[in-house]
Amino acid sequence: MYVTAAMTAEHVAETLPTKPSIARQRTMTIRPGKHLFLEGDPADRIYEVASGVLRLTRIMEDGRRQVIAFGYPGDTVGFPSDGLYHTDCDALVPTTLVMHRRSDLETAKGDPALHQRLLLAALREISAMQDHFMMLGRKSSIEKLASFLIVLTARVGNPLGDFEQVTLPMTRADIADFLGLTTETVSRTFTQLRKSNIIAIDHVNTVIILKPIALRAIAEGDEDN
Amino acid sequence: MYVTAAMTAEHVAETLPTKPSIARQRTMTIRPGKHLFLEGDPADRIYEVASGVLRLTRIMEDGRRQVIAFGYPGDTVGFPSDGLYHTDCDALVPTTLVMHRRSDLETAKGDPALHQRLLLAALREISAMQDHFMMLGRKSSIEKLASFLIVLTARVGNPLGDFEQVTLPMTRADIADFLGLTTETVSRTFTQLRKSNIIAIDHVNTVIILKPIALRAIAEGDEDN
DNA sequence: CGACGCGTTGATATGGCTCAAGAGTGGTGG
DNA sequence: CCACCACTCTTGAGCCATATCAACGCGTCG
């Protein structure tokens, strides 16, 4: 889910007016820090991110946290299992969402095009999670961070002269909990990439990719450091 | 996917004769070591495991491997994304499969009950993968192995006197690649659990859970060792 | 019988964690 | 506009859990 290149925000925006039938497409906005849903809540709604960024997390009893995914425009969140949500979900920045009913995904009765769109989003989610497994289980800290930056930049990067720039709306702790690291290690690894002149950092949460090829090589584990 | 308690093998067996319409339910068998599909293959078929055990893996260029899931009876494998498989899949033991067409999942045209069953399997898969994230990203080696044994036993364990027994058709290397560890660490951790009299081991691939409560406590991270 | 694959165990190395101290950064109120 | 405070980020030092490298036993198969 978090970084597939299909179905952009524009796509979502387009499909709204294209569907004037009963126009059941409802929209809502959520502010940073507010929860969209919690683990264990009844999963009545499925949400497509139209703008903003969501954070999906799971928390263990002792406080250990795993960020499952970041939800960017075009992503769909809130897939139910046994009728319940299985993660917490809150917003990192003000976020607008298109709401769907659970039945829009689970039964083909209503709008078939919508049904299939949600279904394909679920399948893409499975594929994205499989990528993430390799990252969590088998990559070093620098490979993890490089992969993260590559994927995020491909998804929401902006050209900046010869380079590519990407804004990180999440904290170092969020990145750490996404990659299975500590904030200290994430910070040190950013510094390492910065000192190698592979990236540059503006204002902590803006990264400029100076050497995309080198970064990609690190992400794929090209036996360097 | 790998260890949800729903949809057992009996369920599959039941639904076969229950559907006498056109009886398009085809079955096949795959032998150990044989591949059902490879990453990048066109995903024309979706498979339900009727008996046996499958192994889903992804491999990096340098040989690092991640076991994404083990496919036990009742599990569904081969969910497509962009029309392709995104893992390799082979059999650990002789395995029989019920085959479905990709269109059975992706379009609601055909058998609606089958369509929904595959869809719900995909949603359960997402939920199971979210559990696995916490395991890979945030648990220690002993917590990982304890969780693995708990889940596997709940799924395919057999009562044995006062205890519960579970057979491991996969190698230590498979377990290691599933949990994001090395074979040596898996072996040492088995030894540690055995020396604590929490488990006993028969013939390398048969584990008896002597203290399920202690094992569960370790899996959840109850601040002991 | 030999060889190979798998599992176990030991010794050592090391990557990332923990603990701790500062340096930015942003927000708030006087 | 500045002072203060809370929070995040960075950096350092040391340690520990797990990886790595290596040896060996055991069972299986040709």
XYZ file of C-alpha atoms (C1' of nucleotides) in Angstrom:
510
model
C 0.000 0.000 0.000
C 2.439 2.613 1.129
C 4.339 3.109 -2.082
C 2.938 1.632 -5.186
C 3.010 3.960 -8.128
C -0.526 3.331 -9.346
C -3.728 5.225 -8.635
C -2.589 8.729 -7.842
C -4.522 11.401 -6.015
C -5.636 12.817 -9.338
C -7.150 9.485 -10.192
C -9.251 9.659 -7.058
C -10.236 13.213 -7.809
C -11.258 12.232 -11.311
C -13.385 9.305 -10.312
C -15.493 11.365 -7.976
C -17.319 13.503 -10.545
C -17.298 10.601 -13.008
C -19.805 8.869 -10.779
C -22.881 11.055 -10.593
C -25.329 8.150 -10.159
C -26.430 8.288 -6.541
C -23.212 10.118 -5.581
C -22.777 8.241 -2.322
C -19.080 9.230 -2.328
C -18.664 10.943 1.009
C -15.595 12.845 2.064
C -14.148 13.725 5.450
C -11.126 15.506 6.874
C -8.972 14.433 9.787
C -6.455 16.567 11.683
C -2.972 15.543 12.814
C -2.930 13.444 15.956
C -6.569 12.467 15.557
C -7.354 8.798 15.156
C -9.347 7.551 12.227
C -9.782 4.172 13.882
C -8.161 1.933 16.468
C -7.209 -1.721 16.455
C -10.256 -3.762 17.371
C -12.806 -1.190 16.252
C -15.614 -2.518 14.076
C -14.492 -1.905 10.505
C -17.544 -0.306 8.952
C -15.676 1.985 6.611
C -12.843 1.777 4.142
C -10.990 4.968 3.274
C -9.142 6.223 0.251
C -6.629 8.962 0.952
C -7.339 11.960 -1.269
C -4.720 14.255 0.284
C -2.510 14.204 3.363
C -0.695 11.326 5.057
C -1.952 8.645 7.415
C 0.019 6.444 9.779
C -1.006 2.839 10.443
C 0.458 1.338 13.602
C 0.281 -1.622 15.909
C 1.356 -1.457 19.521
C 2.379 -4.238 21.910
C 1.356 -4.263 25.545
C 4.793 -3.125 26.663
C 4.723 -0.163 24.310
C 6.808 -1.500 21.450
C 5.390 -0.084 18.268
C 5.463 -1.090 14.633
C 4.433 1.317 11.904
C 2.696 -0.917 9.368
C 2.421 1.656 6.608
C 2.107 5.306 5.749
C -1.025 6.110 3.779
C -0.405 8.534 0.936
C -2.877 9.898 -1.606
C -4.186 7.050 -3.701
C -3.715 4.520 -0.907
C -6.631 2.696 0.595
C -6.717 1.933 4.311
C -9.018 0.165 6.707
C -9.278 -3.285 5.173
C -11.334 -5.318 7.599
C -10.681 -8.841 8.808
C -13.461 -10.571 10.697
C -15.221 -7.225 10.623
C -12.545 -5.457 12.669
C -9.630 -3.132 12.029
C -6.293 -4.661 12.905
C -4.220 -1.508 13.218
C -4.525 1.951 14.690
C -4.729 4.732 12.149
C -4.101 8.440 12.661
C -3.096 11.424 10.577
C 0.353 12.995 10.311
C -0.961 16.084 8.538
C -4.482 17.290 7.766
C -5.865 14.555 5.589
C -8.957 14.274 3.433
C -10.506 10.898 2.840
C -13.112 9.380 0.572
C -15.244 7.023 2.609
C -16.656 3.737 1.405
C -18.796 1.203 3.127
C -17.295 -2.120 4.053
C -19.962 -3.711 1.909
C -18.610 -1.854 -1.119
C -15.555 -4.086 -0.831
C -17.020 -7.265 0.567
C -20.043 -7.699 -1.665
C -20.386 -7.120 -5.377
C -23.998 -5.987 -5.028
C -23.496 -2.258 -5.379
C -21.200 -0.421 -7.750
C -19.130 -3.105 -9.515
C -16.421 -0.681 -10.610
C -15.946 0.555 -7.053
C -15.987 -2.986 -5.751
C -13.226 -3.988 -8.111
C -11.198 -0.886 -7.423
C -11.171 -1.611 -3.706
C -10.383 -5.251 -4.357
C -7.403 -4.383 -6.532
C -6.237 -1.971 -3.847
C -6.278 -4.860 -1.370
C -4.227 -7.003 -3.727
C -1.723 -4.217 -4.227
C -1.539 -3.890 -0.454
C -0.584 -7.554 -0.161
C 2.152 -7.090 -2.720
C 3.522 -3.985 -0.983
C 3.561 -5.770 2.360
C 5.580 -8.600 0.848
C 8.220 -6.057 -0.198
C 8.265 -4.733 3.312
C 8.912 -8.203 4.753
C 12.212 -8.431 2.953
C 13.092 -5.013 4.308
C 12.281 -5.844 7.914
C 13.739 -9.313 7.961
C 16.829 -9.170 5.862
C 18.156 -5.663 5.262
C 20.766 -3.665 7.175
C 19.919 -0.277 8.622
C 21.419 1.626 5.707
C 19.665 -0.595 3.185
C 16.404 -0.049 5.007
C 16.712 3.706 5.048
C 17.894 3.856 1.432
C 14.949 1.697 0.339
C 12.578 3.873 2.290
C 13.844 7.049 0.666
C 13.815 5.501 -2.815
C 10.250 4.339 -2.521
C 9.006 7.546 -0.942
C 10.721 9.681 -3.544
C 9.316 7.638 -6.410
C 5.911 8.146 -4.883
C 5.844 11.727 -3.646
C 9.169 13.259 -4.679
C 9.494 16.658 -6.388
C 12.118 17.545 -8.971
C 14.532 20.181 -7.632
C 16.973 21.262 -10.292
C 18.992 18.210 -11.197
C 17.928 16.444 -8.034
C 14.844 15.053 -6.431
C 13.417 16.344 -3.169
C 11.113 14.601 -0.744
C 9.351 15.844 2.374
C 9.075 13.603 5.406
C 5.932 14.395 7.375
C 6.801 11.722 9.914
C 9.295 11.893 12.785
C 12.508 9.895 13.048
C 10.708 7.720 15.575
C 8.016 6.936 13.013
C 10.640 6.004 10.447
C 12.422 3.874 13.043
C 9.225 2.040 13.945
C 8.490 1.527 10.273
C 11.935 0.080 9.539
C 12.391 -1.869 12.754
C 15.189 0.366 14.079
C 15.683 2.921 16.864
C 15.502 6.674 16.376
C 19.213 6.906 17.166
C 20.099 4.460 14.416
C 17.857 6.255 11.929
C 19.495 9.544 12.806
C 22.999 8.110 12.531
C 22.153 6.513 9.206
C 20.813 9.793 7.838
C 24.070 11.388 8.910
C 26.046 8.638 7.215
C 24.187 9.152 3.917
C 24.592 12.894 4.259
C 28.332 12.660 4.899
C 28.681 10.433 1.819
C 27.003 13.229 -0.159
C 24.305 10.835 -1.311
C 21.603 12.957 0.253
C 21.306 16.455 1.693
C 18.971 17.453 4.506
C 16.994 20.688 4.841
C 15.167 21.580 8.004
C 15.235 17.978 9.256
C 12.208 16.836 7.301
C 13.198 17.657 3.758
C 15.615 15.351 2.000
C 17.303 15.979 -1.322
C 18.520 12.948 -3.211
C 21.891 13.950 -4.625
C 22.966 10.534 -5.960
C 19.882 8.467 -6.745
C 21.922 5.724 -8.415
C 24.179 5.312 -5.397
C 21.159 5.348 -3.116
C 19.438 2.690 -5.172
C 22.589 0.564 -5.156
C 22.675 0.719 -1.369
C 18.989 -0.141 -1.148
C 19.510 -3.274 -3.224
C 22.539 -4.273 -1.162
C 25.399 -3.791 -3.598
C 27.959 -5.158 -1.115
C 29.302 -1.684 -0.226
C 28.612 0.185 3.024
C -2.361 -16.197 5.884
C 0.017 -18.547 7.518
C -1.781 -19.049 10.777
C -5.289 -17.770 11.072
C -7.628 -20.183 12.744
C -10.458 -19.898 10.242
C -11.301 -22.023 7.227
C -9.816 -25.415 8.006
C -9.063 -28.173 5.537
C -12.398 -29.731 6.365
C -14.092 -26.529 5.312
C -12.480 -26.812 1.908
C -13.415 -30.449 1.632
C -16.984 -29.595 2.498
C -17.396 -26.823 0.000
C -16.289 -28.965 -2.898
C -19.282 -31.315 -3.071
C -21.559 -28.474 -1.940
C -20.982 -26.839 -5.307
C -22.252 -29.229 -7.935
C -23.243 -26.525 -10.450
C -20.690 -26.703 -13.236
C -18.072 -28.265 -10.939
C -15.195 -26.245 -12.338
C -13.239 -26.980 -9.135
C -10.040 -28.504 -10.395
C -7.454 -30.122 -8.166
C -3.757 -30.742 -8.557
C -0.888 -32.220 -6.563
C 2.621 -30.861 -6.191
C 5.663 -32.716 -4.864
C 8.291 -31.378 -2.450
C 10.869 -29.152 -4.074
C 8.660 -28.479 -7.077
C 7.652 -24.898 -7.715
C 4.037 -23.937 -8.048
C 5.015 -20.530 -9.403
C 7.874 -18.056 -9.375
C 8.067 -14.347 -8.695
C 7.208 -12.507 -11.890
C 5.173 -15.310 -13.434
C 1.794 -14.288 -14.836
C -0.696 -14.978 -12.069
C -3.427 -16.858 -13.874
C -4.367 -19.109 -11.007
C -5.135 -18.801 -7.318
C -4.722 -21.880 -5.144
C -6.341 -23.121 -1.996
C -4.279 -25.621 -0.036
C -6.341 -28.759 0.583
C -3.529 -30.770 2.193
C 0.218 -30.427 2.589
C 2.361 -27.358 3.186
C 3.581 -24.672 0.800
C 6.439 -22.234 1.237
C 6.262 -18.691 -0.146
C 9.596 -16.948 -0.499
C 11.290 -13.928 -1.937
C 14.957 -13.840 -2.801
C 17.308 -10.889 -3.210
C 19.963 -10.771 -5.902
C 22.704 -11.603 -3.434
C 20.841 -14.669 -2.193
C 19.301 -13.300 0.972
C 15.963 -14.957 1.384
C 12.768 -14.109 3.216
C 10.076 -16.706 3.794
C 6.870 -14.720 3.439
C 4.538 -17.412 4.695
C 3.897 -21.113 5.012
C 0.708 -22.228 3.300
C -1.264 -24.715 5.366
C -4.583 -26.375 4.528
C -7.259 -23.722 4.316
C -4.794 -21.053 3.227
C -5.067 -19.386 -0.135
C -1.953 -18.475 -2.101
C -1.134 -16.776 -5.356
C -2.859 -13.437 -4.967
C -1.917 -11.440 -8.032
C -0.826 -7.839 -8.234
C -0.664 -6.255 -11.657
C -1.334 -9.704 -13.014
C 1.876 -11.184 -11.606
C 2.928 -13.311 -8.668
C 5.209 -11.512 -6.271
C 6.739 -14.476 -4.486
C 8.121 -17.887 -5.330
C 6.027 -20.798 -4.120
C 7.064 -24.409 -3.672
C 5.973 -27.395 -1.640
C 7.559 -28.699 1.568
C 5.604 -31.952 1.437
C 3.289 -33.459 -1.180
C 0.508 -30.921 -1.416
C -2.895 -30.982 -3.035
C -4.433 -27.765 -4.236
C -7.776 -26.541 -5.438
C -7.244 -24.269 -8.404
C -9.218 -21.164 -9.206
C -8.968 -18.733 -12.034
C -7.682 -15.269 -11.322
C -10.972 -13.960 -12.647
C -12.793 -15.848 -9.890
C -11.209 -13.387 -7.472
C -10.967 -10.275 -9.568
C -14.401 -10.155 -11.118
C -17.743 -10.928 -9.558
C -19.159 -12.297 -12.802
C -18.936 -16.002 -12.040
C -19.713 -17.774 -8.809
C -20.443 -15.026 -6.235
C -19.868 -17.285 -3.247
C -16.456 -18.323 -4.548
C -15.618 -14.726 -5.374
C -16.377 -13.632 -1.859
C -14.548 -16.537 -0.294
C -11.360 -15.635 -2.154
C -11.825 -11.987 -1.301
C -12.172 -12.714 2.389
C -9.079 -14.907 2.188
C -7.187 -11.930 0.791
C -8.387 -9.748 3.652
C -7.365 -12.357 6.199
C -3.992 -12.492 4.491
C -3.549 -8.763 5.023
C -4.380 -9.135 8.689
C -1.981 -12.046 9.154
C 0.813 -10.128 7.459
C 0.274 -7.224 9.836
C 0.856 -9.603 12.760
C 4.026 -10.768 11.115
C 5.327 -7.191 10.816
C 5.401 -6.801 14.564
C 7.259 -10.076 14.795
C 9.926 -9.166 12.245
C 10.402 -5.593 13.332
C 10.123 -5.597 17.061
C 10.556 -9.007 18.663
C 13.664 -10.707 20.042
C 14.749 -14.089 18.753
C 13.129 -15.997 21.609
C 9.913 -14.030 21.246
C 9.908 -14.753 17.533
C 10.378 -18.465 17.952
C 7.843 -18.678 20.771
C 5.288 -16.791 18.670
C 5.964 -19.054 15.746
C 5.422 -22.199 17.790
C 2.277 -20.815 19.430
C 0.674 -19.903 16.148
C 1.667 -23.116 14.420
C 0.422 -25.229 17.300
C -2.908 -23.423 17.405
C -3.228 -24.104 13.714
C -1.928 -27.634 13.197
C -1.064 -28.947 16.665
C -2.137 -32.380 17.937
C -2.984 -33.182 21.528
C -0.456 -35.572 23.068
C -1.463 -36.590 26.562
C -1.478 -33.442 28.659
C 0.606 -31.615 26.092
C 0.372 -30.402 22.545
C 2.575 -31.637 19.728
C 3.404 -29.984 16.443
C 5.319 -31.209 13.419
C 7.663 -28.870 11.571
C 7.869 -29.811 7.903
C 10.309 -26.966 7.273
C 14.034 -26.827 7.990
C 15.734 -24.599 10.557
C 16.841 -22.441 7.653
C 13.222 -21.973 6.579
C 12.244 -20.965 10.090
C 15.215 -18.606 10.243
C 14.266 -16.970 6.962
C 10.680 -16.674 8.121
C 11.644 -15.014 11.406
C 14.509 -12.893 10.117
C 17.205 -14.847 11.990
C 20.059 -17.228 11.146
C 19.823 -21.005 11.387
C 22.354 -20.943 14.214
C 20.235 -18.558 16.246
C 17.111 -20.617 15.614
C 18.930 -23.738 16.729
C 20.306 -22.072 19.853
C 16.891 -20.668 20.707
C 15.285 -24.099 20.358
C 17.942 -25.399 22.720
C 17.235 -22.593 25.161
C 13.513 -23.378 25.214
C 14.274 -27.062 25.559
C 16.664 -26.532 28.475
C 14.005 -24.411 30.210
C 11.675 -27.414 29.863
C 9.170 -25.275 28.000
C 9.339 -27.524 24.958
C 10.705 -30.957 24.152
C 12.050 -32.005 20.774
C 11.602 -35.374 19.057
C 13.503 -36.273 15.918
C 14.376 -32.632 15.172
C 11.088 -31.785 13.497
C 8.564 -32.678 16.149
C 8.065 -30.272 19.010
C 6.065 -30.922 22.163
C 4.814 -27.883 24.039
C 5.327 -28.696 27.701
C 4.455 -25.280 29.154
C 2.098 -23.477 26.786
C 1.457 -20.669 29.257
C 5.152 -19.959 29.695
C 5.630 -20.121 25.941
C 2.800 -17.698 25.362
C 4.211 -15.347 27.990
C 7.536 -15.314 26.184
C 5.830 -14.720 22.837
C 4.057 -11.668 24.208
C 7.245 -10.331 25.732
C 6.592 -10.695 29.462
C 9.894 -9.051 30.405
C 11.547 -12.375 31.329
C 14.104 -14.236 29.195
C 30.979 -47.146 2.754
C 31.452 -42.410 1.653
C 29.411 -38.031 0.937
C 26.320 -34.665 1.534
C 22.758 -32.007 3.857
C 21.046 -30.621 8.152
C 21.364 -29.507 12.928
C 23.994 -28.337 16.974
C 27.505 -26.110 19.541
C 31.561 -23.122 20.367
C 34.385 -18.907 19.787
C 34.589 -14.485 18.188
C 33.018 -10.273 15.804
C 29.961 -6.565 15.093
C 25.780 -3.923 13.992
C 22.512 -1.810 16.162
C 20.694 -0.900 20.939
C 20.947 1.516 25.374
C 22.017 5.178 28.147
C 23.315 9.823 28.356
C 24.202 14.504 27.092
C 23.638 18.325 24.197
C 21.808 21.019 20.105
C 18.060 22.396 17.108
C 13.309 23.719 16.561
C 8.779 25.365 17.286
C 5.215 27.058 20.187
C 3.477 30.023 23.924
C 2.994 33.715 26.866
C 4.665 37.755 28.862
C 10.002 40.513 20.158
C 12.119 37.771 23.271
C 12.487 34.144 26.908
C 11.279 29.897 28.068
C 9.891 25.240 27.605
C 8.928 20.980 25.524
C 10.014 18.086 22.098
C 12.756 16.207 18.434
C 17.072 15.293 16.549
C 21.932 14.381 16.818
C 26.094 12.568 18.672
C 29.009 9.844 21.808
C 30.422 5.748 24.646
C 29.802 1.233 25.857
C 27.407 -3.043 25.664
C 24.736 -6.853 24.193
C 22.093 -9.810 21.117
C 22.636 -11.831 17.136
C 25.637 -12.712 13.143
C 29.693 -14.923 11.499
C 33.076 -18.388 11.101
C 34.238 -22.952 12.205
C 34.055 -27.727 13.765
C 31.581 -31.771 14.390
C 27.727 -35.365 14.832
C 24.064 -37.587 12.821
C 21.044 -39.497 9.489
C 20.065 -40.471 4.641
C 20.969 -41.756 0.167
C 23.526 -43.273 -3.628
